[in-house]
Amino acid sequence: MRDTNNTREGERNGSSKHQPQEAPMSLKLIDSCLRLIVIPLSVVTIWLTVTIHQSNPDYGNLDYNSIMGLKYMVGVSAICGVYALLSTISSWVTCLVFKAWLFFVPDQVLAYLMTTSVAGATEILYLLNKGDKTVTWSEVCSSYPHFCSKLTIALGFHVFVLFSFLLLSVISAYRAFSVFDPPCDSQTNGTA
């Protein structure tokens, strides 16, 4: 029994001395595909949001510059698109493949930024559709239906980018933490 524990411990110690193994090719392919999907989705989100404008003879013009949260959504989409392009290219560079932390940290940060951006844009769309009677803000979508429908489509694409980054953050976390050995179980290492 004791020899088996020593053998397992030796295998564990021996495995931690080796270089981290490259992630399976299928995981790398999924990672690259998700990063490549983010680029056009981000571009479409930016294009739809920036080109939103509608005039109403009673209330005037409404465009994305009128709402600060939409500017934030465009900024986050731009950052995500550029990062996705750069990280896709660098993920196939051999010297950076073993630098899992280079992908883990930005993937986590962008997943959180995307979460805040989607939450803000969803709140804006909700207020445009329903209004807020407490602060006497009436709903706007009956006066600007084209604006609201185009914003809904842009938000849909933005949500797809969010889900892509959530998956990317899980994949990069797996890559970053799989190089470490699992924690020792104190019951198997103790004396019997």
Coordinates of N, CA, C and O in Angstrom, one line a residue, residues 48 52-54 62-63 67 70 73 121 124-131 137-156:
L48 N -24.5 48.3 -36.7 CA -26.0 48.5 -36.5 C -26.2 49.6 -35.5 O -27.1 50.4 -35.6
I52 N -27.8 53.6 -36.2 CA -29.2 53.8 -35.7 C -29.5 55.3 -35.7 O -28.8 56.0 -35.0
H53 N -30.5 55.7 -36.3 CA -31.1 57.1 -36.2 C -32.5 57.1 -36.7 O -32.8 56.4 -37.7
Q54 N -33.3 57.9 -36.1 CA -34.7 58.0 -36.5 C -35.2 59.4 -36.1 O -34.8 59.9 -35.1
L62 N -33.3 60.9 -32.8 CA -32.8 60.0 -31.8 C -31.7 59.2 -32.5 O -32.0 58.5 -33.5
D63 N -30.5 59.2 -32.0 CA -29.4 58.4 -32.6 C -28.6 57.8 -31.4 O -28.9 58.1 -30.2
I67 N -27.5 58.4 -26.4 CA -27.6 57.5 -25.2 C -26.2 57.0 -24.9 O -25.5 56.3 -25.7
L70 N -25.1 53.2 -25.2 CA -24.8 52.7 -26.5 C -23.4 53.0 -26.9 O -22.8 52.2 -27.6
M73 N -21.4 50.4 -25.3 CA -21.6 49.1 -26.0 C -20.7 49.1 -27.3 O -20.1 48.0 -27.6
A121 N -27.1 47.7 -22.0 CA -27.9 47.9 -23.3 C -29.2 47.3 -23.1 O -30.2 47.8 -23.6
I124 N -31.3 49.8 -21.2 CA -31.7 50.9 -22.1 C -32.8 50.5 -23.0 O -33.8 51.2 -23.1
L125 N -32.7 49.3 -23.5 CA -33.8 48.8 -24.4 C -35.1 48.6 -23.6 O -36.2 48.9 -24.1
Y126 N -35.0 48.1 -22.4 CA -36.2 47.9 -21.6 C -36.8 49.3 -21.3 O -38.0 49.5 -21.4
L127 N -36.0 50.3 -20.9 CA -36.6 51.6 -20.7 C -37.1 52.3 -21.9 O -38.1 53.0 -21.8
L128 N -36.5 52.0 -23.1 CA -37.1 52.6 -24.3 C -38.4 51.9 -24.6 O -39.3 52.6 -25.1
N129 N -38.6 50.6 -24.3 CA -39.8 49.9 -24.6 C -40.9 50.2 -23.5 O -42.1 50.4 -23.8
K130 N -40.5 50.2 -22.3 CA -41.5 50.3 -21.2 C -41.6 51.7 -20.5 O -42.6 52.0 -19.9
G131 N -40.5 52.4 -20.5 CA -40.4 53.7 -19.8 C -40.2 53.4 -18.3 O -40.1 52.3 -17.9
W137 N -40.5 59.0 -17.1 CA -39.8 58.8 -18.4 C -40.7 57.9 -19.2 O -40.9 56.7 -18.9
S138 N -41.3 58.4 -20.2 CA -42.3 57.7 -21.0 C -41.5 56.7 -22.0 O -40.4 57.0 -22.3
E139 N -42.2 55.7 -22.4 CA -41.6 54.8 -23.4 C -41.5 55.5 -24.7 O -42.2 56.5 -25.1
V140 N -40.4 55.1 -25.4 CA -40.0 55.8 -26.7 C -40.3 55.0 -27.9 O -40.4 55.6 -29.0
C141 N -40.4 53.7 -27.8 CA -40.5 52.8 -29.0 C -41.7 53.1 -29.8 O -41.7 52.7 -31.0
S142 N -42.8 53.6 -29.2 CA -44.0 53.8 -30.1 C -43.7 55.0 -31.0 O -44.2 55.1 -32.1
S143 N -42.8 55.9 -30.6 CA -42.5 57.1 -31.4 C -41.3 56.8 -32.3 O -41.1 57.5 -33.3
Y144 N -40.4 55.9 -31.9 CA -39.2 55.6 -32.7 C -39.1 54.1 -32.9 O -38.2 53.4 -32.4
P145 N -40.1 53.4 -33.6 CA -40.1 52.0 -33.7 C -38.9 51.4 -34.5 O -38.3 50.4 -34.2
H146 N -38.4 52.1 -35.5 CA -37.2 51.7 -36.3 C -36.0 51.7 -35.4 O -35.2 50.7 -35.5
F147 N -35.8 52.7 -34.6 CA -34.7 52.8 -33.7 C -34.7 51.6 -32.7 O -33.6 50.9 -32.5
C148 N -35.8 51.3 -32.1 CA -35.9 50.2 -31.2 C -35.7 48.8 -31.8 O -35.0 47.9 -31.2
S149 N -36.2 48.6 -33.0 CA -36.1 47.3 -33.6 C -34.6 47.1 -34.1 O -34.1 46.0 -33.9
K150 N -34.0 48.1 -34.5 CA -32.5 48.0 -34.9 C -31.7 47.8 -33.7 O -30.7 47.0 -33.7
L151 N -32.0 48.4 -32.6 CA -31.2 48.3 -31.4 C -31.4 46.8 -30.8 O -30.5 46.2 -30.3
T152 N -32.6 46.3 -31.0 CA -32.9 44.9 -30.5 C -32.0 43.9 -31.3 O -31.4 43.0 -30.7
I153 N -31.9 44.1 -32.6 CA -31.1 43.2 -33.4 C -29.6 43.4 -33.0 O -28.9 42.4 -32.8
A154 N -29.1 44.6 -32.8 CA -27.7 44.9 -32.4 C -27.5 44.2 -31.0 O -26.4 43.6 -30.8
L155 N -28.4 44.3 -30.1 CA -28.3 43.7 -28.8 C -28.2 42.2 -28.9 O -27.4 41.5 -28.2
G156 N -29.0 41.6 -29.8 CA -28.9 40.2 -30.1 C -27.5 39.7 -30.5 O -27.0 38.7 -30.0

